[in-house]
Amino acid sequence: MSSHKPSKSPLLILKKGESIESTRSRKAFTSLLSSHDGTEIIHHQLIKGGRWGITPEDDQTNILESIYLLSGKMTMHTTEKEYLLEPGDFIAGQPVSEYLVFTAIEDSEFLYVCSGPMYHHYSGATKKMELLAVEIEKKDGYTAEHCKRIKDLSMLVGEKMQLNSESLHKLYFGALLHDIGKTKVPESILLKPDKLTNDEWKIMKEHTRFGAEILRKTNIPHLILAADVVEQHHERYDGSGYPLSLKNDQINIESAIIGLVDSFDAITSDRVYKKGRSNKSALTEIKQLRGIKYHPDVVDIFLSILEDY
Ligand SMILES: [Fe+2]
């Protein structure tokens, strides 16, 4: 008589700090601990002020997503309200049916378990977009920090305006990727040291539509969601912006925020061809243009935040 023992796969043991795969950014560290048959276990570390989010899945999918906070403190914005999460708190959804935005109010660590292969699908594609965005800002004469500053300041404004979690998602990716469309603008125009001709300027302005197209083609829900925001980030409150000369509340509030923050950063940043002006001088200009180029509520919140920033 023969006995049969089921074959076993070897036990995977990762010592602290080890992972199968890791990604690191300035405010987040992500380690894929285990992955099998579509299920992933991921260890996240968020530095104070860092943010992370979950996008709702199509109801047809039955993916389980859960979060277990190991240490630190985080806020969780849902569509309706904001919660404080502390160590031991557990969140789960199957599927998660609304946008969730997590902000670390202290350095925090959590485990994220997902029954679908989100890590490679979403993180990989989003990271690629972010790198592209940073590359294009460098070509445009900015440092790599420009995209992150726009994102951080925009999120502070959005949170203070009490935007809901869906809107904060749009704002986060819209801010980070606002100029991604410049990847489709010829370098002869993008890098031209002299003043652009009218025809060249027309092509340059198309970066808003190009950016929206790029995001819509990704098939990734949180990037598609940000497409409209990117398309409108040069619209201005009085209708003097582009590409559609939208006015007042026709403009997405997220685009209005990014438009103001981007202008402030452009005025105050040193570029290859010009020295940045002082914060004080930029703020004087922004106050003068309150309710003209910039949404008055956004200006008021922005000014109040900048005092502490
Ligand atoms: Fe732009």
PDB file of C-alpha atoms and ligand atoms in Angstrom:
ATOM      1  CA  MET A   1       0.000   0.000   0.000  1.00  0.00           C
ATOM      2  CA  SER A   2       1.431   3.365  -0.887  1.00  0.00           C
ATOM      3  CA  SER A   3       0.761   6.547   1.036  1.00  0.00           C
ATOM      4  CA  HIS A   4       0.366   9.889  -0.660  1.00  0.00           C
ATOM      5  CA  LYS A   5       1.584  13.134   0.861  1.00  0.00           C
ATOM      6  CA  PRO A   6       0.469  16.357  -0.765  1.00  0.00           C
ATOM      7  CA  SER A   7       3.460  18.201  -2.175  1.00  0.00           C
ATOM      8  CA  LYS A   8       4.299  21.377  -0.263  1.00  0.00           C
ATOM      9  CA  SER A   9       5.778  24.557  -1.563  1.00  0.00           C
ATOM     10  CA  PRO A  10       8.730  25.870   0.460  1.00  0.00           C
ATOM     11  CA  LEU A  11       7.899  28.281   3.288  1.00  0.00           C
ATOM     12  CA  LEU A  12       8.657  31.879   2.390  1.00  0.00           C
ATOM     13  CA  ILE A  13      10.329  33.757   5.237  1.00  0.00           C
ATOM     14  CA  LEU A  14      11.136  37.426   4.835  1.00  0.00           C
ATOM     15  CA  LYS A  15      13.120  39.130   7.565  1.00  0.00           C
ATOM     16  CA  LYS A  16      12.128  42.670   8.527  1.00  0.00           C
ATOM     17  CA  GLY A  17      12.950  45.038   5.674  1.00  0.00           C
ATOM     18  CA  GLU A  18      13.025  42.292   3.035  1.00  0.00           C
ATOM     19  CA  SER A  19      10.424  41.960   0.308  1.00  0.00           C
ATOM     20  CA  ILE A  20       9.844  40.322  -3.034  1.00  0.00           C
ATOM     21  CA  GLU A  21       9.651  43.697  -4.691  1.00  0.00           C
ATOM     22  CA  SER A  22       9.772  47.255  -3.375  1.00  0.00           C
ATOM     23  CA  THR A  23       9.090  50.751  -4.593  1.00  0.00           C
ATOM     24  CA  ARG A  24      10.117  53.874  -2.767  1.00  0.00           C
ATOM     25  CA  SER A  25       9.119  57.497  -3.174  1.00  0.00           C
ATOM     26  CA  ARG A  26       9.773  60.511  -0.988  1.00  0.00           C
ATOM     27  CA  LYS A  27       6.833  59.864   1.334  1.00  0.00           C
ATOM     28  CA  ALA A  28       5.994  56.194   0.769  1.00  0.00           C
ATOM     29  CA  PHE A  29       7.686  52.820   0.801  1.00  0.00           C
ATOM     30  CA  THR A  30       5.853  49.827  -0.605  1.00  0.00           C
ATOM     31  CA  SER A  31       6.947  46.179  -0.344  1.00  0.00           C
ATOM     32  CA  LEU A  32       5.218  43.271  -2.011  1.00  0.00           C
ATOM     33  CA  LEU A  33       5.548  40.550   0.639  1.00  0.00           C
ATOM     34  CA  SER A  34       3.697  37.744  -1.067  1.00  0.00           C
ATOM     35  CA  SER A  35       1.805  37.118  -4.257  1.00  0.00           C
ATOM     36  CA  HIS A  36      -0.003  33.997  -5.401  1.00  0.00           C
ATOM     37  CA  ASP A  37      -2.824  33.265  -7.794  1.00  0.00           C
ATOM     38  CA  GLY A  38      -3.721  36.954  -7.969  1.00  0.00           C
ATOM     39  CA  THR A  39      -3.722  37.548  -4.201  1.00  0.00           C
ATOM     40  CA  GLU A  40      -1.179  40.077  -2.957  1.00  0.00           C
ATOM     41  CA  ILE A  41       0.034  41.039   0.513  1.00  0.00           C
ATOM     42  CA  ILE A  42       1.730  44.403   0.568  1.00  0.00           C
ATOM     43  CA  HIS A  43       3.464  46.260   3.385  1.00  0.00           C
ATOM     44  CA  HIS A  44       3.133  50.039   3.124  1.00  0.00           C
ATOM     45  CA  GLN A  45       5.012  52.711   5.014  1.00  0.00           C
ATOM     46  CA  LEU A  46       3.794  56.286   4.723  1.00  0.00           C
ATOM     47  CA  ILE A  47       5.854  59.163   6.069  1.00  0.00           C
ATOM     48  CA  LYS A  48       3.886  61.902   7.878  1.00  0.00           C
ATOM     49  CA  GLY A  49       1.993  63.856   5.216  1.00  0.00           C
ATOM     50  CA  GLY A  50       2.167  60.972   2.699  1.00  0.00           C
ATOM     51  CA  ARG A  51      -1.016  59.833   0.973  1.00  0.00           C
ATOM     52  CA  TRP A  52      -2.335  56.629  -0.525  1.00  0.00           C
ATOM     53  CA  GLY A  53      -5.682  55.683  -2.003  1.00  0.00           C
ATOM     54  CA  ILE A  54      -8.031  52.954  -3.171  1.00  0.00           C
ATOM     55  CA  THR A  55     -10.131  53.294  -6.297  1.00  0.00           C
ATOM     56  CA  PRO A  56     -13.495  51.481  -6.363  1.00  0.00           C
ATOM     57  CA  GLU A  57     -13.552  48.393  -8.533  1.00  0.00           C
ATOM     58  CA  ASP A  58     -16.154  47.588 -11.107  1.00  0.00           C
ATOM     59  CA  ASP A  59     -19.047  45.890  -9.231  1.00  0.00           C
ATOM     60  CA  GLN A  60     -18.692  42.912 -11.550  1.00  0.00           C
ATOM     61  CA  THR A  61     -15.342  42.102  -9.985  1.00  0.00           C
ATOM     62  CA  ASN A  62     -15.430  40.512  -6.586  1.00  0.00           C
ATOM     63  CA  ILE A  63     -12.030  41.605  -5.375  1.00  0.00           C
ATOM     64  CA  LEU A  64     -11.467  41.740  -1.623  1.00  0.00           C
ATOM     65  CA  GLU A  65      -9.311  44.642  -0.428  1.00  0.00           C
ATOM     66  CA  SER A  66      -8.378  45.089   3.197  1.00  0.00           C
ATOM     67  CA  ILE A  67      -6.126  47.254   5.303  1.00  0.00           C
ATOM     68  CA  TYR A  68      -4.752  46.598   8.765  1.00  0.00           C
ATOM     69  CA  LEU A  69      -2.994  49.523  10.444  1.00  0.00           C
ATOM     70  CA  LEU A  70       0.144  48.338  12.237  1.00  0.00           C
ATOM     71  CA  SER A  71       1.469  51.624  13.598  1.00  0.00           C
ATOM     72  CA  GLY A  72       1.030  55.393  13.394  1.00  0.00           C
ATOM     73  CA  LYS A  73      -2.151  57.340  12.718  1.00  0.00           C
ATOM     74  CA  MET A  74      -3.944  57.987   9.449  1.00  0.00           C
ATOM     75  CA  THR A  75      -7.086  59.757   8.368  1.00  0.00           C
ATOM     76  CA  MET A  76      -9.347  57.994   5.894  1.00  0.00           C
ATOM     77  CA  HIS A  77     -11.502  60.179   3.635  1.00  0.00           C
ATOM     78  CA  THR A  78     -14.559  58.468   2.187  1.00  0.00           C
ATOM     79  CA  THR A  79     -17.155  60.047  -0.086  1.00  0.00           C
ATOM     80  CA  GLU A  80     -19.191  61.070   2.968  1.00  0.00           C
ATOM     81  CA  LYS A  81     -16.842  61.671   5.879  1.00  0.00           C
ATOM     82  CA  GLU A  82     -13.405  61.444   7.431  1.00  0.00           C
ATOM     83  CA  TYR A  83     -12.283  58.771   9.943  1.00  0.00           C
ATOM     84  CA  LEU A  84      -9.262  58.538  12.206  1.00  0.00           C
ATOM     85  CA  LEU A  85      -7.461  55.176  12.014  1.00  0.00           C
ATOM     86  CA  GLU A  86      -5.251  53.897  14.818  1.00  0.00           C
ATOM     87  CA  PRO A  87      -3.096  50.767  15.209  1.00  0.00           C
ATOM     88  CA  GLY A  88      -5.243  47.617  15.114  1.00  0.00           C
ATOM     89  CA  ASP A  89      -7.991  49.228  13.001  1.00  0.00           C
ATOM     90  CA  PHE A  90      -9.102  47.110  10.069  1.00  0.00           C
ATOM     91  CA  ILE A  91     -10.913  48.138   6.873  1.00  0.00           C
ATOM     92  CA  ALA A  92     -12.247  45.693   4.265  1.00  0.00           C
ATOM     93  CA  GLY A  93     -14.489  45.816   1.215  1.00  0.00           C
ATOM     94  CA  GLN A  94     -15.481  43.203  -1.374  1.00  0.00           C
ATOM     95  CA  PRO A  95     -15.320  45.058  -3.618  1.00  0.00           C
ATOM     96  CA  VAL A  96     -14.451  48.499  -2.239  1.00  0.00           C
ATOM     97  CA  SER A  97     -17.303  50.562  -3.662  1.00  0.00           C
ATOM     98  CA  GLU A  98     -16.092  54.129  -3.085  1.00  0.00           C
ATOM     99  CA  TYR A  99     -12.946  56.208  -3.331  1.00  0.00           C
ATOM    100  CA  LEU A 100     -10.792  56.095  -0.210  1.00  0.00           C
ATOM    101  CA  VAL A 101      -7.917  58.471   0.518  1.00  0.00           C
ATOM    102  CA  PHE A 102      -5.536  57.775   3.403  1.00  0.00           C
ATOM    103  CA  THR A 103      -3.287  60.522   4.799  1.00  0.00           C
ATOM    104  CA  ALA A 104      -0.571  59.742   7.344  1.00  0.00           C
ATOM    105  CA  ILE A 105      -0.792  62.229  10.197  1.00  0.00           C
ATOM    106  CA  GLU A 106       2.122  60.378  11.817  1.00  0.00           C
ATOM    107  CA  ASP A 107       4.655  58.037  10.181  1.00  0.00           C
ATOM    108  CA  SER A 108       2.476  54.966   9.624  1.00  0.00           C
ATOM    109  CA  GLU A 109       2.720  51.329   8.541  1.00  0.00           C
ATOM    110  CA  PHE A 110      -0.085  49.120   7.300  1.00  0.00           C
ATOM    111  CA  LEU A 111      -0.709  45.815   5.570  1.00  0.00           C
ATOM    112  CA  TYR A 112      -2.795  45.832   2.431  1.00  0.00           C
ATOM    113  CA  VAL A 113      -4.233  42.521   1.277  1.00  0.00           C
ATOM    114  CA  CYS A 114      -5.921  42.281  -2.084  1.00  0.00           C
ATOM    115  CA  SER A 115      -7.369  39.261  -3.870  1.00  0.00           C
ATOM    116  CA  GLY A 116      -6.565  40.765  -7.289  1.00  0.00           C
ATOM    117  CA  PRO A 117      -3.204  41.637  -8.844  1.00  0.00           C
ATOM    118  CA  MET A 118      -3.402  45.396  -8.177  1.00  0.00           C
ATOM    119  CA  TYR A 119       0.221  45.983  -7.272  1.00  0.00           C
ATOM    120  CA  HIS A 120       1.721  45.267 -10.669  1.00  0.00           C
ATOM    121  CA  HIS A 121      -1.204  46.446 -12.714  1.00  0.00           C
ATOM    122  CA  TYR A 122      -1.800  49.807 -11.027  1.00  0.00           C
ATOM    123  CA  SER A 123       1.424  50.667  -9.252  1.00  0.00           C
ATOM    124  CA  GLY A 124       3.578  49.822 -12.264  1.00  0.00           C
ATOM    125  CA  ALA A 125       1.536  51.829 -14.754  1.00  0.00           C
ATOM    126  CA  THR A 126       1.046  54.786 -12.390  1.00  0.00           C
ATOM    127  CA  LYS A 127       4.761  54.877 -11.536  1.00  0.00           C
ATOM    128  CA  LYS A 128       5.594  54.923 -15.242  1.00  0.00           C
ATOM    129  CA  MET A 129       3.300  57.923 -15.710  1.00  0.00           C
ATOM    130  CA  GLU A 130       4.817  59.730 -12.747  1.00  0.00           C
ATOM    131  CA  LEU A 131       8.350  59.229 -14.069  1.00  0.00           C
ATOM    132  CA  LEU A 132       7.257  60.537 -17.448  1.00  0.00           C
ATOM    133  CA  ALA A 133       5.711  63.592 -15.774  1.00  0.00           C
ATOM    134  CA  VAL A 134       8.911  64.358 -13.846  1.00  0.00           C
ATOM    135  CA  GLU A 135      10.995  63.915 -16.999  1.00  0.00           C
ATOM    136  CA  ILE A 136       8.868  66.376 -18.914  1.00  0.00           C
ATOM    137  CA  GLU A 137       9.002  68.969 -16.110  1.00  0.00           C
ATOM    138  CA  LYS A 138      12.793  68.765 -16.203  1.00  0.00           C
ATOM    139  CA  LYS A 139      12.739  69.413 -19.942  1.00  0.00           C
ATOM    140  CA  ASP A 140      10.481  72.375 -19.228  1.00  0.00           C
ATOM    141  CA  GLY A 141      13.177  73.856 -16.996  1.00  0.00           C
ATOM    142  CA  TYR A 142      11.836  72.755 -13.589  1.00  0.00           C
ATOM    143  CA  THR A 143      13.464  70.484 -11.038  1.00  0.00           C
ATOM    144  CA  ALA A 144      12.068  67.031 -10.226  1.00  0.00           C
ATOM    145  CA  GLU A 145      10.433  68.515  -7.133  1.00  0.00           C
ATOM    146  CA  HIS A 146       7.991  70.635  -9.154  1.00  0.00           C
ATOM    147  CA  CYS A 147       5.348  67.874  -9.665  1.00  0.00           C
ATOM    148  CA  LYS A 148       5.524  66.836  -6.011  1.00  0.00           C
ATOM    149  CA  ARG A 149       5.181  70.424  -4.773  1.00  0.00           C
ATOM    150  CA  ILE A 150       2.137  70.974  -6.992  1.00  0.00           C
ATOM    151  CA  LYS A 151       0.612  67.716  -5.732  1.00  0.00           C
ATOM    152  CA  ASP A 152       1.340  68.392  -2.025  1.00  0.00           C
ATOM    153  CA  LEU A 153       0.100  72.001  -2.051  1.00  0.00           C
ATOM    154  CA  SER A 154      -2.971  71.141  -4.142  1.00  0.00           C
ATOM    155  CA  MET A 155      -3.905  68.329  -1.731  1.00  0.00           C
ATOM    156  CA  LEU A 156      -3.578  70.658   1.259  1.00  0.00           C
ATOM    157  CA  VAL A 157      -5.954  73.101  -0.436  1.00  0.00           C
ATOM    158  CA  GLY A 158      -8.375  70.289  -1.421  1.00  0.00           C
ATOM    159  CA  GLU A 159      -8.421  68.829   2.086  1.00  0.00           C
ATOM    160  CA  LYS A 160      -9.013  72.242   3.661  1.00  0.00           C
ATOM    161  CA  MET A 161     -11.884  72.800   1.195  1.00  0.00           C
ATOM    162  CA  GLN A 162     -13.266  69.469   2.479  1.00  0.00           C
ATOM    163  CA  LEU A 163     -13.454  67.884  -0.958  1.00  0.00           C
ATOM    164  CA  ASN A 164     -14.731  64.319  -0.877  1.00  0.00           C
ATOM    165  CA  SER A 165     -12.537  61.283  -1.517  1.00  0.00           C
ATOM    166  CA  GLU A 166     -13.395  61.019  -5.221  1.00  0.00           C
ATOM    167  CA  SER A 167     -12.472  64.633  -5.727  1.00  0.00           C
ATOM    168  CA  LEU A 168      -9.235  64.193  -3.747  1.00  0.00           C
ATOM    169  CA  HIS A 169      -8.324  61.256  -6.013  1.00  0.00           C
ATOM    170  CA  LYS A 170      -8.844  63.431  -9.071  1.00  0.00           C
ATOM    171  CA  LEU A 171      -6.827  66.226  -7.511  1.00  0.00           C
ATOM    172  CA  TYR A 172      -3.909  63.969  -6.514  1.00  0.00           C
ATOM    173  CA  PHE A 173      -3.371  62.415  -9.937  1.00  0.00           C
ATOM    174  CA  GLY A 174      -4.401  65.541 -11.835  1.00  0.00           C
ATOM    175  CA  ALA A 175      -1.803  67.582  -9.949  1.00  0.00           C
ATOM    176  CA  LEU A 176       0.946  65.008 -10.326  1.00  0.00           C
ATOM    177  CA  LEU A 177       0.334  64.478 -14.034  1.00  0.00           C
ATOM    178  CA  HIS A 178      -0.980  67.919 -15.068  1.00  0.00           C
ATOM    179  CA  ASP A 179       1.634  68.474 -17.789  1.00  0.00           C
ATOM    180  CA  ILE A 180       1.968  64.870 -19.004  1.00  0.00           C
ATOM    181  CA  GLY A 181       0.600  66.035 -22.396  1.00  0.00           C
ATOM    182  CA  LYS A 182       3.851  67.931 -23.000  1.00  0.00           C
ATOM    183  CA  THR A 183       5.377  64.546 -23.899  1.00  0.00           C
ATOM    184  CA  LYS A 184       3.514  64.966 -27.200  1.00  0.00           C
ATOM    185  CA  VAL A 185       4.722  68.519 -27.838  1.00  0.00           C
ATOM    186  CA  PRO A 186       7.751  68.543 -30.188  1.00  0.00           C
ATOM    187  CA  GLU A 187      11.025  69.303 -28.393  1.00  0.00           C
ATOM    188  CA  SER A 188      11.738  72.060 -30.942  1.00  0.00           C
ATOM    189  CA  ILE A 189       8.816  73.939 -29.323  1.00  0.00           C
ATOM    190  CA  LEU A 190       9.141  72.735 -25.734  1.00  0.00           C
ATOM    191  CA  LEU A 191      12.856  73.575 -25.541  1.00  0.00           C
ATOM    192  CA  LYS A 192      12.807  76.701 -27.718  1.00  0.00           C
ATOM    193  CA  PRO A 193      14.703  79.420 -25.849  1.00  0.00           C
ATOM    194  CA  ASP A 194      13.071  82.253 -27.817  1.00  0.00           C
ATOM    195  CA  LYS A 195       9.502  83.457 -27.745  1.00  0.00           C
ATOM    196  CA  LEU A 196       7.079  81.020 -29.398  1.00  0.00           C
ATOM    197  CA  THR A 197       5.356  82.014 -32.635  1.00  0.00           C
ATOM    198  CA  ASN A 198       1.552  82.025 -32.659  1.00  0.00           C
ATOM    199  CA  ASP A 199       1.455  78.629 -34.392  1.00  0.00           C
ATOM    200  CA  GLU A 200       3.947  77.140 -31.926  1.00  0.00           C
ATOM    201  CA  TRP A 201       1.972  78.534 -28.997  1.00  0.00           C
ATOM    202  CA  LYS A 202      -1.187  76.886 -30.389  1.00  0.00           C
ATOM    203  CA  ILE A 203       0.599  73.509 -30.352  1.00  0.00           C
ATOM    204  CA  MET A 204       1.956  74.140 -26.848  1.00  0.00           C
ATOM    205  CA  LYS A 205      -1.581  74.821 -25.573  1.00  0.00           C
ATOM    206  CA  GLU A 206      -2.660  71.430 -26.900  1.00  0.00           C
ATOM    207  CA  HIS A 207      -0.728  69.782 -24.048  1.00  0.00           C
ATOM    208  CA  THR A 208      -3.940  70.008 -21.999  1.00  0.00           C
ATOM    209  CA  ARG A 209      -5.898  67.862 -24.487  1.00  0.00           C
ATOM    210  CA  PHE A 210      -2.931  65.572 -25.159  1.00  0.00           C
ATOM    211  CA  GLY A 211      -2.631  64.927 -21.413  1.00  0.00           C
ATOM    212  CA  ALA A 212      -6.305  64.031 -21.084  1.00  0.00           C
ATOM    213  CA  GLU A 213      -6.022  61.658 -24.070  1.00  0.00           C
ATOM    214  CA  ILE A 214      -3.000  59.896 -22.599  1.00  0.00           C
ATOM    215  CA  LEU A 215      -4.792  59.314 -19.287  1.00  0.00           C
ATOM    216  CA  ARG A 216      -8.040  58.162 -20.915  1.00  0.00           C
ATOM    217  CA  LYS A 217      -6.118  55.533 -22.872  1.00  0.00           C
ATOM    218  CA  THR A 218      -4.525  53.956 -19.805  1.00  0.00           C
ATOM    219  CA  ASN A 219      -7.610  51.890 -18.873  1.00  0.00           C
ATOM    220  CA  ILE A 220      -6.759  52.603 -15.243  1.00  0.00           C
ATOM    221  CA  PRO A 221      -9.792  54.029 -13.370  1.00  0.00           C
ATOM    222  CA  HIS A 222      -7.975  56.573 -11.168  1.00  0.00           C
ATOM    223  CA  LEU A 223      -5.999  57.941 -14.122  1.00  0.00           C
ATOM    224  CA  ILE A 224      -9.059  58.135 -16.383  1.00  0.00           C
ATOM    225  CA  LEU A 225     -10.817  60.008 -13.575  1.00  0.00           C
ATOM    226  CA  ALA A 226      -8.077  62.656 -13.586  1.00  0.00           C
ATOM    227  CA  ALA A 227      -8.306  63.253 -17.369  1.00  0.00           C
ATOM    228  CA  ASP A 228     -10.860  66.105 -17.190  1.00  0.00           C
ATOM    229  CA  VAL A 229      -8.865  67.777 -14.449  1.00  0.00           C
ATOM    230  CA  VAL A 230      -5.711  67.724 -16.577  1.00  0.00           C
ATOM    231  CA  GLU A 231      -7.644  69.003 -19.593  1.00  0.00           C
ATOM    232  CA  GLN A 232      -8.856  72.071 -17.666  1.00  0.00           C
ATOM    233  CA  HIS A 233      -5.766  73.033 -15.652  1.00  0.00           C
ATOM    234  CA  HIS A 234      -5.142  76.149 -17.802  1.00  0.00           C
ATOM    235  CA  GLU A 235      -8.762  77.336 -17.793  1.00  0.00           C
ATOM    236  CA  ARG A 236      -9.135  80.614 -15.890  1.00  0.00           C
ATOM    237  CA  TYR A 237     -12.041  81.959 -13.804  1.00  0.00           C
ATOM    238  CA  ASP A 238     -12.788  84.873 -16.188  1.00  0.00           C
ATOM    239  CA  GLY A 239     -12.820  82.655 -19.296  1.00  0.00           C
ATOM    240  CA  SER A 240      -9.377  83.794 -20.482  1.00  0.00           C
ATOM    241  CA  GLY A 241      -7.827  80.323 -20.259  1.00  0.00           C
ATOM    242  CA  TYR A 242      -7.630  77.347 -22.623  1.00  0.00           C
ATOM    243  CA  PRO A 243      -8.517  75.002 -24.300  1.00  0.00           C
ATOM    244  CA  LEU A 244     -12.272  75.775 -24.017  1.00  0.00           C
ATOM    245  CA  SER A 245     -12.358  79.247 -22.368  1.00  0.00           C
ATOM    246  CA  LEU A 246     -14.543  77.854 -19.588  1.00  0.00           C
ATOM    247  CA  LYS A 247     -15.680  80.295 -16.889  1.00  0.00           C
ATOM    248  CA  ASN A 248     -16.364  80.355 -13.150  1.00  0.00           C
ATOM    249  CA  ASP A 249     -17.949  77.125 -11.942  1.00  0.00           C
ATOM    250  CA  GLN A 250     -17.834  75.522 -15.386  1.00  0.00           C
ATOM    251  CA  ILE A 251     -14.244  74.754 -14.420  1.00  0.00           C
ATOM    252  CA  ASN A 252     -13.620  71.681 -12.241  1.00  0.00           C
ATOM    253  CA  ILE A 253     -12.719  72.810  -8.747  1.00  0.00           C
ATOM    254  CA  GLU A 254      -9.719  70.431  -8.850  1.00  0.00           C
ATOM    255  CA  SER A 255      -8.462  72.154 -12.033  1.00  0.00           C
ATOM    256  CA  ALA A 256      -8.983  75.573 -10.422  1.00  0.00           C
ATOM    257  CA  ILE A 257      -6.806  74.471  -7.487  1.00  0.00           C
ATOM    258  CA  ILE A 258      -4.048  73.060  -9.699  1.00  0.00           C
ATOM    259  CA  GLY A 259      -4.174  76.154 -11.936  1.00  0.00           C
ATOM    260  CA  LEU A 260      -3.507  78.447  -8.983  1.00  0.00           C
ATOM    261  CA  VAL A 261      -0.847  76.276  -7.334  1.00  0.00           C
ATOM    262  CA  ASP A 262       0.928  75.743 -10.676  1.00  0.00           C
ATOM    263  CA  SER A 263       0.941  79.502 -11.352  1.00  0.00           C
ATOM    264  CA  PHE A 264       2.339  80.217  -7.882  1.00  0.00           C
ATOM    265  CA  ASP A 265       5.077  77.637  -8.372  1.00  0.00           C
ATOM    266  CA  ALA A 266       5.886  78.940 -11.863  1.00  0.00           C
ATOM    267  CA  ILE A 267       6.253  82.516 -10.557  1.00  0.00           C
ATOM    268  CA  THR A 268       8.468  81.562  -7.617  1.00  0.00           C
ATOM    269  CA  SER A 269      10.627  78.807  -9.205  1.00  0.00           C
ATOM    270  CA  ASP A 270      14.076  79.371 -10.653  1.00  0.00           C
ATOM    271  CA  ARG A 271      14.063  78.163 -14.257  1.00  0.00           C
ATOM    272  CA  VAL A 272      16.940  77.771 -16.691  1.00  0.00           C
ATOM    273  CA  TYR A 273      16.104  81.110 -18.314  1.00  0.00           C
ATOM    274  CA  LYS A 274      14.790  83.171 -15.375  1.00  0.00           C
ATOM    275  CA  LYS A 275      15.160  83.688 -11.673  1.00  0.00           C
ATOM    276  CA  GLY A 276      12.065  83.001  -9.560  1.00  0.00           C
ATOM    277  CA  ARG A 277      10.320  85.931  -7.844  1.00  0.00           C
ATOM    278  CA  SER A 278       9.739  86.051  -4.085  1.00  0.00           C
ATOM    279  CA  ASN A 279       6.688  84.413  -2.442  1.00  0.00           C
ATOM    280  CA  LYS A 280       5.541  87.883  -1.371  1.00  0.00           C
ATOM    281  CA  SER A 281       5.572  89.199  -4.916  1.00  0.00           C
ATOM    282  CA  ALA A 282       3.728  86.089  -6.201  1.00  0.00           C
ATOM    283  CA  LEU A 283       1.070  86.423  -3.491  1.00  0.00           C
ATOM    284  CA  THR A 284       0.506  90.093  -4.304  1.00  0.00           C
ATOM    285  CA  GLU A 285      -0.147  89.125  -7.918  1.00  0.00           C
ATOM    286  CA  ILE A 286      -2.474  86.267  -6.926  1.00  0.00           C
ATOM    287  CA  LYS A 287      -4.483  88.536  -4.592  1.00  0.00           C
ATOM    288  CA  GLN A 288      -4.882  91.064  -7.430  1.00  0.00           C
ATOM    289  CA  LEU A 289      -6.199  88.309  -9.693  1.00  0.00           C
ATOM    290  CA  ARG A 290      -8.623  86.845  -7.111  1.00  0.00           C
ATOM    291  CA  GLY A 291     -11.990  86.396  -8.840  1.00  0.00           C
ATOM    292  CA  ILE A 292     -10.409  87.364 -12.182  1.00  0.00           C
ATOM    293  CA  LYS A 293      -8.019  84.566 -13.142  1.00  0.00           C
ATOM    294  CA  TYR A 294      -8.397  82.509  -9.999  1.00  0.00           C
ATOM    295  CA  HIS A 295     -11.410  81.091  -8.155  1.00  0.00           C
ATOM    296  CA  PRO A 296     -11.935  83.370  -5.106  1.00  0.00           C
ATOM    297  CA  ASP A 297     -12.527  80.501  -2.627  1.00  0.00           C
ATOM    298  CA  VAL A 298      -9.404  78.708  -3.833  1.00  0.00           C
ATOM    299  CA  VAL A 299      -7.343  81.884  -3.416  1.00  0.00           C
ATOM    300  CA  ASP A 300      -8.621  82.399   0.151  1.00  0.00           C
ATOM    301  CA  ILE A 301      -7.827  78.834   1.212  1.00  0.00           C
ATOM    302  CA  PHE A 302      -4.465  78.903  -0.567  1.00  0.00           C
ATOM    303  CA  LEU A 303      -3.425  82.090   1.239  1.00  0.00           C
ATOM    304  CA  SER A 304      -4.421  80.655   4.616  1.00  0.00           C
ATOM    305  CA  ILE A 305      -2.416  77.487   3.948  1.00  0.00           C
ATOM    306  CA  LEU A 306       0.659  79.259   2.696  1.00  0.00           C
ATOM    307  CA  GLU A 307       1.008  81.088   5.993  1.00  0.00           C
ATOM    308  CA  ASP A 308       1.724  77.702   7.668  1.00  0.00           C
ATOM    309  CA  TYR A 309       3.458  75.925   4.764  1.00  0.00           C
TER     310      TYR A 309
HETATM  311 FE    FE B   1       0.320  73.018 -18.095  1.00  0.00          FE
END
